[in-house]
XYZ file of C-alpha atoms in Angstrom:
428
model
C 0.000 0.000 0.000
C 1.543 3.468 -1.064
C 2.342 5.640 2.054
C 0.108 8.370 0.818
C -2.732 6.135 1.376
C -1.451 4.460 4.797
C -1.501 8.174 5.842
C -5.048 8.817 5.046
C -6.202 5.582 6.756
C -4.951 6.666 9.477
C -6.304 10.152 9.345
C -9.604 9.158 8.309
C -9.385 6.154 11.719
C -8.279 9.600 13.913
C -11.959 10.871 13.150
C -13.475 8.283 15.084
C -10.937 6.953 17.907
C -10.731 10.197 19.380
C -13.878 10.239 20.342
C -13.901 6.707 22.107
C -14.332 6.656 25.325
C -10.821 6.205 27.623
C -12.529 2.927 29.318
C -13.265 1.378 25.876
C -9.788 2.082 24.793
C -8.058 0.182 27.668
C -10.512 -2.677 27.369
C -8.663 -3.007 24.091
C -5.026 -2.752 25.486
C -6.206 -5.943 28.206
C -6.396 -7.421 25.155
C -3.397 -6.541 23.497
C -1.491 -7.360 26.530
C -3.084 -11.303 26.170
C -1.471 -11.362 22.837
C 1.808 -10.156 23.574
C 1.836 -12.770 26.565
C 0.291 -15.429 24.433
C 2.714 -15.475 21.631
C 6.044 -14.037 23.481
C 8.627 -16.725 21.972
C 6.719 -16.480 18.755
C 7.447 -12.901 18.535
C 10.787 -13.348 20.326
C 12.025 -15.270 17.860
C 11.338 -12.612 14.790
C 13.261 -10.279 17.361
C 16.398 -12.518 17.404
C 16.148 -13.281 13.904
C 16.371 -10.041 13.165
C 19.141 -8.102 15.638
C 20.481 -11.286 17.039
C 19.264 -10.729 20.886
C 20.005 -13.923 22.814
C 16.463 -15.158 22.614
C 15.517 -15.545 26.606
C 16.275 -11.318 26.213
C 14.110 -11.454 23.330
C 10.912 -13.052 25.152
C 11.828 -10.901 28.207
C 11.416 -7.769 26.131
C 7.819 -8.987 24.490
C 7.049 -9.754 28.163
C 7.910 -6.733 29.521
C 6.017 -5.234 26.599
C 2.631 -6.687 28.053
C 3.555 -5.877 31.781
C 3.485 -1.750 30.238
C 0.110 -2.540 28.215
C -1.401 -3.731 31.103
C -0.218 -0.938 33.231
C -1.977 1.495 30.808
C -4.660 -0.496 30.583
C -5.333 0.345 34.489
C -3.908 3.926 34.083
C -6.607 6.468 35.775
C -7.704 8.900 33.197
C -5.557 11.632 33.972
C -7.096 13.590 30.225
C -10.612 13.755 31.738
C -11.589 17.834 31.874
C -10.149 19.749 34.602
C -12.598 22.537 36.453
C -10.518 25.652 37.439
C -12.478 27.666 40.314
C -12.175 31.368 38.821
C -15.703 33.777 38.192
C -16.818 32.131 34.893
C -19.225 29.897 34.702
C -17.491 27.733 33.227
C -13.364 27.195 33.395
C -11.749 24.023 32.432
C -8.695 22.280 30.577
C -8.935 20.195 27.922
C -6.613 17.343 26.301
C -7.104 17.184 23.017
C -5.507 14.886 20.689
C -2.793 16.064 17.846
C -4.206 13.314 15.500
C -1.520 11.007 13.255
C 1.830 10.671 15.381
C 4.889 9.441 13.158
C 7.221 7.191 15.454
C 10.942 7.108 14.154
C 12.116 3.412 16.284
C 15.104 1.670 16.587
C 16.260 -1.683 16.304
C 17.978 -2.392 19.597
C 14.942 -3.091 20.826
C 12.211 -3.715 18.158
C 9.399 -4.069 20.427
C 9.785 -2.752 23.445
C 10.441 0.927 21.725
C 7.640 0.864 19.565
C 4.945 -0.374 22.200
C 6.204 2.222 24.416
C 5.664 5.186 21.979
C 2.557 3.545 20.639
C 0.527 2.718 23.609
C -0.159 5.737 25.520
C -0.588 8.436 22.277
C -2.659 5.906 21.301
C -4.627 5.586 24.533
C -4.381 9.882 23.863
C -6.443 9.376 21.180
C -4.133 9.592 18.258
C -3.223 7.001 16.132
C 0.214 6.493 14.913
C 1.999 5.128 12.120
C 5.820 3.710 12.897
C 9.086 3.962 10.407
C 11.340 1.140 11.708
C 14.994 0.588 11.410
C 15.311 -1.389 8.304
C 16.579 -4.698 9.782
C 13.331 -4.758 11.570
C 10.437 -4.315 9.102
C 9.439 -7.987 10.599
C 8.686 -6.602 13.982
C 6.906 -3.801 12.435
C 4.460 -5.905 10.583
C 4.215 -8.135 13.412
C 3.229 -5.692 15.966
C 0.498 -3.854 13.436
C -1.155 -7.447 13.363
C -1.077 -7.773 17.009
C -2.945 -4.077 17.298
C -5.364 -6.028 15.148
C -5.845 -9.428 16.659
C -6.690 -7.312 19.373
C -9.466 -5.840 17.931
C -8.180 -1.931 17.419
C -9.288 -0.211 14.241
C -7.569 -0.853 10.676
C -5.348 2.953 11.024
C -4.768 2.913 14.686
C -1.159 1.631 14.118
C 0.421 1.004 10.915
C 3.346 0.103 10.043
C 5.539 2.151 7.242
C 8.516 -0.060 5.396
C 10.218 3.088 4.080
C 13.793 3.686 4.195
C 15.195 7.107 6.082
C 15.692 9.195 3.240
C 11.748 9.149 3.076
C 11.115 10.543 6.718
C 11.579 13.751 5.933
C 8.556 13.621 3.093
C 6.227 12.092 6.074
C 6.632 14.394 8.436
C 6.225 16.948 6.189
C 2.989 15.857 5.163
C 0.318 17.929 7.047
C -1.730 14.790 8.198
C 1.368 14.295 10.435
C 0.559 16.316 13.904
C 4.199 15.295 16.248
C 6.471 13.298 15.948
C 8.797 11.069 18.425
C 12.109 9.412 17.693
C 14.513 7.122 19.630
C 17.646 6.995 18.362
C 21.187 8.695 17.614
C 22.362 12.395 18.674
C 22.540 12.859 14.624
C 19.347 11.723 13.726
C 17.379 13.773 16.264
C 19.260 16.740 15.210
C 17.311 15.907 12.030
C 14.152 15.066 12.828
C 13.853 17.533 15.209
C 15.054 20.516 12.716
C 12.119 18.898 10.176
C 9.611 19.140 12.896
C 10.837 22.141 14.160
C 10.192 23.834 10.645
C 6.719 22.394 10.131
C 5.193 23.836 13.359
C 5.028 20.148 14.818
C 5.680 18.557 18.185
C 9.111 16.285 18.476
C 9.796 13.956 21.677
C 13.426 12.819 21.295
C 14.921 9.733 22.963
C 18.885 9.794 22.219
C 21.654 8.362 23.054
C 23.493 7.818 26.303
C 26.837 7.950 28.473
C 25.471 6.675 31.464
C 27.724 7.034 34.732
C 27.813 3.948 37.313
C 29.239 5.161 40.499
C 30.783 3.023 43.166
C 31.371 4.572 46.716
C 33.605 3.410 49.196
C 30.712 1.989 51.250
C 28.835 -0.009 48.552
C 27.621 -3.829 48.724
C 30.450 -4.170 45.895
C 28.907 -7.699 45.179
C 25.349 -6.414 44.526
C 27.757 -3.529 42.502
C 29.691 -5.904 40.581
C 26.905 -8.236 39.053
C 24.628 -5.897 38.575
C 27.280 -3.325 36.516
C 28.035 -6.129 34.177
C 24.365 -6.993 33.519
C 23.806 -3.281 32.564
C 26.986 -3.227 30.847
C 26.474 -6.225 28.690
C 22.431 -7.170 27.972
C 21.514 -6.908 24.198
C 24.990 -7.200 23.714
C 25.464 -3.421 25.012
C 23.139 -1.809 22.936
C 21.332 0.349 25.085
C 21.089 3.697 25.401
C 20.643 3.681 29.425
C 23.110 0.906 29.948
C 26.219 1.518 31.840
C 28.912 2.492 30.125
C 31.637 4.261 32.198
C 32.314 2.986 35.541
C 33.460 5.409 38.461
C 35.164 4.159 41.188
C 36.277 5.375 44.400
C 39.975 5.417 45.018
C 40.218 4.160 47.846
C 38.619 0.565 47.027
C 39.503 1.074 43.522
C 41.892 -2.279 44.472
C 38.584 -3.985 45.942
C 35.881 -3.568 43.870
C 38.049 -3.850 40.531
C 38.714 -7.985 40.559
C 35.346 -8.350 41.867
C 33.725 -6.493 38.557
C 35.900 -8.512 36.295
C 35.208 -11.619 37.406
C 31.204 -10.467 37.141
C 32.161 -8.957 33.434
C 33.471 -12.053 32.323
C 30.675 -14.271 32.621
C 29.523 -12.894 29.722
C 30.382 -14.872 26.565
C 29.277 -14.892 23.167
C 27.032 -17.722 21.731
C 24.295 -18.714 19.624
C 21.376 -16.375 20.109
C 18.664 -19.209 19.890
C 19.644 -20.838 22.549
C 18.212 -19.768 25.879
C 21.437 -20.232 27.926
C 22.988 -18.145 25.720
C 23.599 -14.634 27.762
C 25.176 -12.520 24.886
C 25.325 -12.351 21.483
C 26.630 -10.500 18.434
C 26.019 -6.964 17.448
C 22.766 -6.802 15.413
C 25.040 -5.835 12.201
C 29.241 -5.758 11.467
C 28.953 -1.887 10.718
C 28.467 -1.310 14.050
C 31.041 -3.983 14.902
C 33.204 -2.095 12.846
C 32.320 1.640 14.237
C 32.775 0.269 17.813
C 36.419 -1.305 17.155
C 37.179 1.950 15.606
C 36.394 3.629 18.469
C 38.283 1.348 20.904
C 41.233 1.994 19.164
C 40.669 5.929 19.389
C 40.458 5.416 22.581
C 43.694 3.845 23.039
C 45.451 5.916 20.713
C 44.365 9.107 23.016
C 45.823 7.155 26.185
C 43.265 4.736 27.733
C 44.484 1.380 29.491
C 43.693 -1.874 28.672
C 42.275 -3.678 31.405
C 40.406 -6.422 29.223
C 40.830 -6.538 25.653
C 38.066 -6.032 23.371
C 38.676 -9.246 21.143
C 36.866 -9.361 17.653
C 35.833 -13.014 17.192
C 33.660 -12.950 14.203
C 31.853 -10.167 12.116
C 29.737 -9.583 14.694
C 30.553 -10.998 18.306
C 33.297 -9.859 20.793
C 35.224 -10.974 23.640
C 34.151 -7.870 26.117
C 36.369 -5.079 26.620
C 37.283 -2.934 29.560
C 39.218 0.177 29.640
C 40.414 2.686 32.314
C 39.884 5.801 30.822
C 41.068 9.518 32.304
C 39.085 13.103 31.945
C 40.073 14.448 28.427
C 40.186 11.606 26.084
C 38.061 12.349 23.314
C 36.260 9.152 23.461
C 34.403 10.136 26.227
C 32.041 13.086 24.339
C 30.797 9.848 21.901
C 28.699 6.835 23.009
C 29.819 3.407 23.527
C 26.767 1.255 21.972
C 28.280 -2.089 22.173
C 30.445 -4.606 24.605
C 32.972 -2.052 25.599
C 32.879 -0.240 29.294
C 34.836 2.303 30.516
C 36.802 2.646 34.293
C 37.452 5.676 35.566
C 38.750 6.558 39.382
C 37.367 9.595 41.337
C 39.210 10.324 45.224
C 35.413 11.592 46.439
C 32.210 12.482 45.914
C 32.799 16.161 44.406
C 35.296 14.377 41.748
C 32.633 11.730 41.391
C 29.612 14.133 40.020
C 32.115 15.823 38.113
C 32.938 13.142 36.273
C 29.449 11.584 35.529
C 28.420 15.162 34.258
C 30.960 16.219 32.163
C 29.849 14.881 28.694
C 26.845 15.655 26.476
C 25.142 13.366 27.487
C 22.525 13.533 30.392
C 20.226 9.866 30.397
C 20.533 8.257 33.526
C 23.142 7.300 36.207
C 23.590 4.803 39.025
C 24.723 5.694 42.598
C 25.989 2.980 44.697
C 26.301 4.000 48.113
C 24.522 2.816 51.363
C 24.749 6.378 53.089
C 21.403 8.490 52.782
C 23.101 12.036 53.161
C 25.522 11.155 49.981
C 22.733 9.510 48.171
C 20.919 13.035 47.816
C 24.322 14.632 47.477
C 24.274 12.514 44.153
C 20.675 13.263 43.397
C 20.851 17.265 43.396
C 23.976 17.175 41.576
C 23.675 14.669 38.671
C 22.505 15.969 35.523
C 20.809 13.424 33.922
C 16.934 12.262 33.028
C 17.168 9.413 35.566
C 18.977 9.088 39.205
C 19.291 5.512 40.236
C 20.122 4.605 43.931
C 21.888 1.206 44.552
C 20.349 -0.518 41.104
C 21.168 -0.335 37.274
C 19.035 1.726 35.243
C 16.230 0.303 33.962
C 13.043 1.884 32.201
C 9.471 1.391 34.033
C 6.684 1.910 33.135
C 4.834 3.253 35.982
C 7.752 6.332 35.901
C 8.316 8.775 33.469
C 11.652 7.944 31.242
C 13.461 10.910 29.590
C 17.234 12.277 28.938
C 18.605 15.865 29.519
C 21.604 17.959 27.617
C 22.130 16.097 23.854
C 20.283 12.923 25.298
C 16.993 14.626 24.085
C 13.565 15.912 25.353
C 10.352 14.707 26.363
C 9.005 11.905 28.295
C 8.393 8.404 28.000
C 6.217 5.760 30.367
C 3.927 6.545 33.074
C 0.907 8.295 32.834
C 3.149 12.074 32.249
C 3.120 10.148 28.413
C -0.198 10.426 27.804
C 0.565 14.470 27.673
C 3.210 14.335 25.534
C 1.293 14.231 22.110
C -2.696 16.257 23.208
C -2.843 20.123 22.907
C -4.096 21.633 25.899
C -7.530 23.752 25.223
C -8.651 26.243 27.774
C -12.531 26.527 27.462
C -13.856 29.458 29.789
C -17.280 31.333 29.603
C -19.850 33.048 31.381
């Protein structure tokens, strides 16, 4: 079907699921939550198949997909009118829907992103229509099927198998009211400059540098296993995984062999298999791009603590390196199995540190000491403070980056606001 037309479904499909009632619309997500549950290796597989995920990360992800569904699917209506006391007779704000919302998604993960975006500016009352990365057009289709096995409208979600040179022509068409990518610094720059020159809403979710700092009087075991599991899931590609590693001095000697010995549980292995607990990167480009940048690194002075060894096109022995303030690798994201170590004698060295990049997603704090935990928390400039656990998104909290990490917010019910314009209605 030519886009042209896609877009016009969809527009034509806005006429009438605005206007459905909020209750109606989450009786529909219950059952779009079944689905995902019922058929999670089914669709896990198409998501290892694709990106090669190890697949029990694969089913994990479609699971955790149905967990958010079913969370907006209970979500109190937080777009119903609001009365303002003033002396009219009648003062109130309204949420009303932008209409067709163009979702740019990425293929690190294929469902979880899209669902995300989807869900609640489709619970809004828009309907949305998804470009995704091209190694992923199978996830696409596969999630527009499972909007309609759950009984949503043909033009709630569609899916768009167009390459990224034709973005710019859909969000320029005036059926298009907002638009919200996840993806790289460069491509939000460019979507967001589109958007920003057609009058039309942008939500960017963008890359990440995310700080994990280790204090002196951290459970270093807790620490240690969970820094290598943020580190190293999907293979490091995640935008809010860990990827440099600040240590305190002072148990620098400590904590260090205890990390490595977490770090190198993680092996490379067939993704299908379900003991499998890393596999390739989803494509040797990126391969490529992320040896490239492990040599920068070295060639600007970083230490080798454990080789990043290239063992096919794809898969890698992981790497570690101790890194110092200056080296130019640190203003670029890591997006692969490559960490970064870098020592700080205190706290005020510490924040520094985490906050001086361009990026601003989320950071981890591991410290057991309440006074230094808010130290940490009114000084870190990121979307997301985390206190003694990896970052992880959830959907009952709102998910968003600061600095070049983008704007706008994801999950929770604060979503369901990103993508409605807000009416005042006031009258004697």
């Amino acid at each position: 079907m030519k886009i042209e037309n896609k877009l016009n479904i969809a527009h034509k499909t806005f006429s009438t699921w605005k206007s459905v009632p909020f209750k109606e619309k989450q009786k529909l997500l219950k059952k779009l939550a079944k689905v995902l549950d019922a058929d999670a290796e089914k669709f896990g597989k198409i998501i290892t198949k694709e990106m090669n995920k190890p697949i029990s990360q694969s089913i994990a992800e479609v699971k955790k997909c149905a967990s958010m569904v079913r969370y907006y699917a209970a979500a109190d209506n937080i777009l119903k009118p609001e009365k303002i006391k003033t002396e009219f007779r009648v003062s109130e704000i309204h949420y009303v829907p932008k209409g067709v919302i163009l979702g740019v998604m990425p293929w690190n993960f294929p469902f979880w992103q899209v669902i995300r975006f989807a869900v609640p500016a489709i619970l809004a009352g828009n309907t949305v229509v998804v470009k995704h990365a091209s190694i992923c057009f199978g996830s696409g289709n596969a999630i527009e099927k499972i909007f309609l096995e759950a009984g949503f409208p043909k033009g709630v979600f569609q899916n768009l198998e167009i390459g990224h040179d034709e973005v710019k022509k859909v969000l320029e068409n005036p059926i298009i009211g907002g638009v919200s990518l996840t993806g790289s610094e460069k491509a939000g720059r460019e979507v967001a400059s589109i958007a920003g020159k057609n009058i039309k809403k942008s939500l960017l979710e963008l890359g990440g540098s995310d700080a994990f700092i280790v204090l002196d009087d951290a459970d270093f075991a807790a620490a240690a296993e969970s820094g290598a599991k943020s580190r190293l899931l999907n293979c490091g590609q995640a935008c809010n995984a860990a990827k440099r590693f600040i240590i305190q001095k002072n148990v620098e000697k400590e904590f260090l062999p205890v990390f490595i010995k977490e770090y190198q549980k993680f092996v490379a292995g067939d993704p299908i298999k379900k003991k499998t607990n890393m596999a390739g990167m989803a494509r040797p480009d990126l391969a490529d791009e992320l040896e490239n940048q492990y040599d920068k690194a070295l060639k600007n002075g970083a230490e080798i603590i454990l080789p990043l060894v290239r063992l096919s096109d794809s898969e890698f022995e992981p790497g570690l390196i101790k890194v110092k303030s200056g080296n130019p690798i640190l203003q670029e994201e890591l997006f692969g199995p490559l960490g970064m170590v870098m020592i700080a004698k205190d706290d005020q060295q510490a924040v520094k540190l985490a906050n001086d990049i361009p990026f601003g997603l989320s950071d981890s704090v591991w410290t057991k000491d309440k006074k230094r935990q808010q130290f940490y928390i009114d000084h870190l400039e990121s979307g997301t403070v985390s206190i003694n656990k990896a970052t992880s998104s959830d959907p009952r909290l709102p998910f968003g980056g600061a600095k070049s990490s983008g704007y706008g917010t994801e999950l929770s019910t604060v979503a369901l606001k990103e993508f409605v314009n807000i009416r005042t209605v006031v009258g004697k």
